């Protein structure tokens, strides 16, 4: 899989440009369903990645791209679930997440990528 960070709000995956948050589940790219977490925005100052969203836990490593300025909060419940499932949760700026995913073997790695702030 070829994953490239193009700048604030833009990535390209296998030649397709995305301008909205995405989830990568074993190489399949789908839109992130962040509306499920939107009601938590007031508590976090930003819509967080929460347990209310469908998160692809079927992996040994979940990479979370937290945005250009690392503003995506991750709820404690997501961190606890990762720990309980034995999934290594790796949060980092989205540009770095794209670097790690580019050319990676995605048989055991999934990702959630926040594209803006």
Coordinates of C-alpha atoms in Angstrom, one line a residue:
X1 CA 0.0 0.0 0.0
X2 CA 1.3 3.4 -1.0
X3 CA 0.4 6.1 1.6
X4 CA 1.5 9.7 1.2
X5 CA 0.8 12.7 3.4
X6 CA 0.2 15.6 1.0
X7 CA -0.3 18.3 3.6
X8 CA -2.9 19.6 5.9
X9 CA -6.2 17.8 5.2
X10 CA -4.9 15.7 2.3
X11 CA -3.4 12.2 1.9
X12 CA -3.1 9.9 -1.0
X13 CA -3.5 6.1 -0.7
X14 CA -2.7 3.9 -3.8
X15 CA -3.3 6.9 -6.1
X16 CA -6.6 8.0 -4.5
X17 CA -6.7 11.4 -2.8
X18 CA -8.6 11.6 0.5
X19 CA -9.7 14.8 2.3
X20 CA -11.7 13.3 5.1
X21 CA -10.5 11.0 8.0
X22 CA -10.0 7.4 7.0
X23 CA -9.7 4.0 8.6
X24 CA -7.4 1.3 7.1
X25 CA -8.4 -2.2 7.9
X26 CA -6.0 -4.8 6.4
X27 CA -5.4 -2.6 3.4
X28 CA -9.1 -1.6 2.8
X29 CA -9.7 2.1 3.1
X30 CA -13.0 3.3 4.5
X31 CA -14.3 6.7 5.8
X32 CA -13.9 7.2 9.6
X33 CA -17.4 7.3 11.2
X34 CA -16.5 10.1 13.6
X35 CA -20.1 11.2 14.0
X36 CA -20.5 8.6 16.7
X37 CA -17.9 10.5 18.8
X38 CA -19.1 14.0 18.0
X39 CA -21.1 14.3 21.2
X40 CA -17.9 14.1 23.2
X41 CA -16.4 17.2 21.4
X42 CA -17.3 19.6 24.3
X43 CA -15.5 17.4 26.8
X44 CA -12.3 17.1 24.7
X45 CA -12.3 20.4 22.8
X46 CA -12.2 18.3 19.6
X47 CA -14.1 15.3 18.4
X48 CA -12.0 12.4 19.9
X49 CA -11.4 8.9 18.7
X50 CA -13.7 7.0 21.0
X51 CA -15.1 3.5 21.6
X52 CA -18.3 4.6 20.0
X53 CA -16.7 4.4 16.6
X54 CA -16.0 1.2 14.7
X55 CA -12.3 0.7 15.3
X56 CA -10.5 -2.1 13.4
X57 CA -9.2 -4.1 16.4
X58 CA -8.4 -7.2 14.3
X59 CA -4.7 -6.4 14.4
X60 CA -1.6 -6.5 16.6
X61 CA -0.8 -2.8 16.0
X62 CA -3.2 0.1 15.5
X63 CA -1.6 3.3 14.2
X64 CA -3.5 6.5 15.0
X65 CA -2.6 9.5 13.0
X66 CA -3.5 12.3 15.3
X67 CA -3.5 15.1 12.7
X68 CA -1.1 17.7 11.4
X69 CA -0.8 19.3 14.8
X70 CA -1.6 16.2 16.9
X71 CA -5.0 17.5 18.0
X72 CA -7.0 14.3 17.8
X73 CA -7.7 13.1 21.4
X74 CA -8.0 9.4 22.1
X75 CA -10.4 8.5 24.9
X76 CA -9.2 6.5 27.9
X77 CA -11.7 3.8 26.9
X78 CA -10.0 3.3 23.5
X79 CA -6.6 3.0 25.2
X80 CA -8.0 0.5 27.8
X81 CA -9.6 -1.6 25.0
X82 CA -6.3 -1.7 23.1
X83 CA -4.5 -2.8 26.2
X84 CA -7.2 -5.5 27.0
X85 CA -7.0 -6.9 23.5
X86 CA -3.2 -6.8 23.4
X87 CA -3.2 -4.3 20.6
X88 CA -0.2 -1.9 20.4
X89 CA -1.8 1.5 20.1
X90 CA 0.7 3.9 18.4
X91 CA -0.4 7.5 18.2
X92 CA 1.6 10.0 16.2
X93 CA 1.3 12.9 13.8
X94 CA -0.5 11.9 10.6
X95 CA 2.5 12.6 8.4
X96 CA 4.6 10.2 10.5
X97 CA 1.8 7.6 10.4
X98 CA 1.7 7.8 6.6
X99 CA 5.5 7.2 6.5
X100 CA 5.2 4.1 8.6
X101 CA 2.2 2.8 6.6
X102 CA 3.8 3.4 3.2
X103 CA 4.9 0.1 1.9
X104 CA 4.1 -1.7 5.2
X105 CA 2.9 -5.2 5.5
X106 CA -0.7 -4.6 6.6
X107 CA -1.5 -8.2 7.7
X108 CA -1.2 -7.2 11.3
X109 CA -1.4 -3.3 11.2
X110 CA -4.5 -1.2 10.9
X111 CA -4.9 2.6 11.1
X112 CA -7.1 5.5 11.9
X113 CA -5.9 8.7 10.2
X114 CA -7.1 12.2 11.2
X115 CA -6.3 14.5 8.3
X116 CA -6.6 18.0 9.6
X117 CA -5.6 19.6 12.9

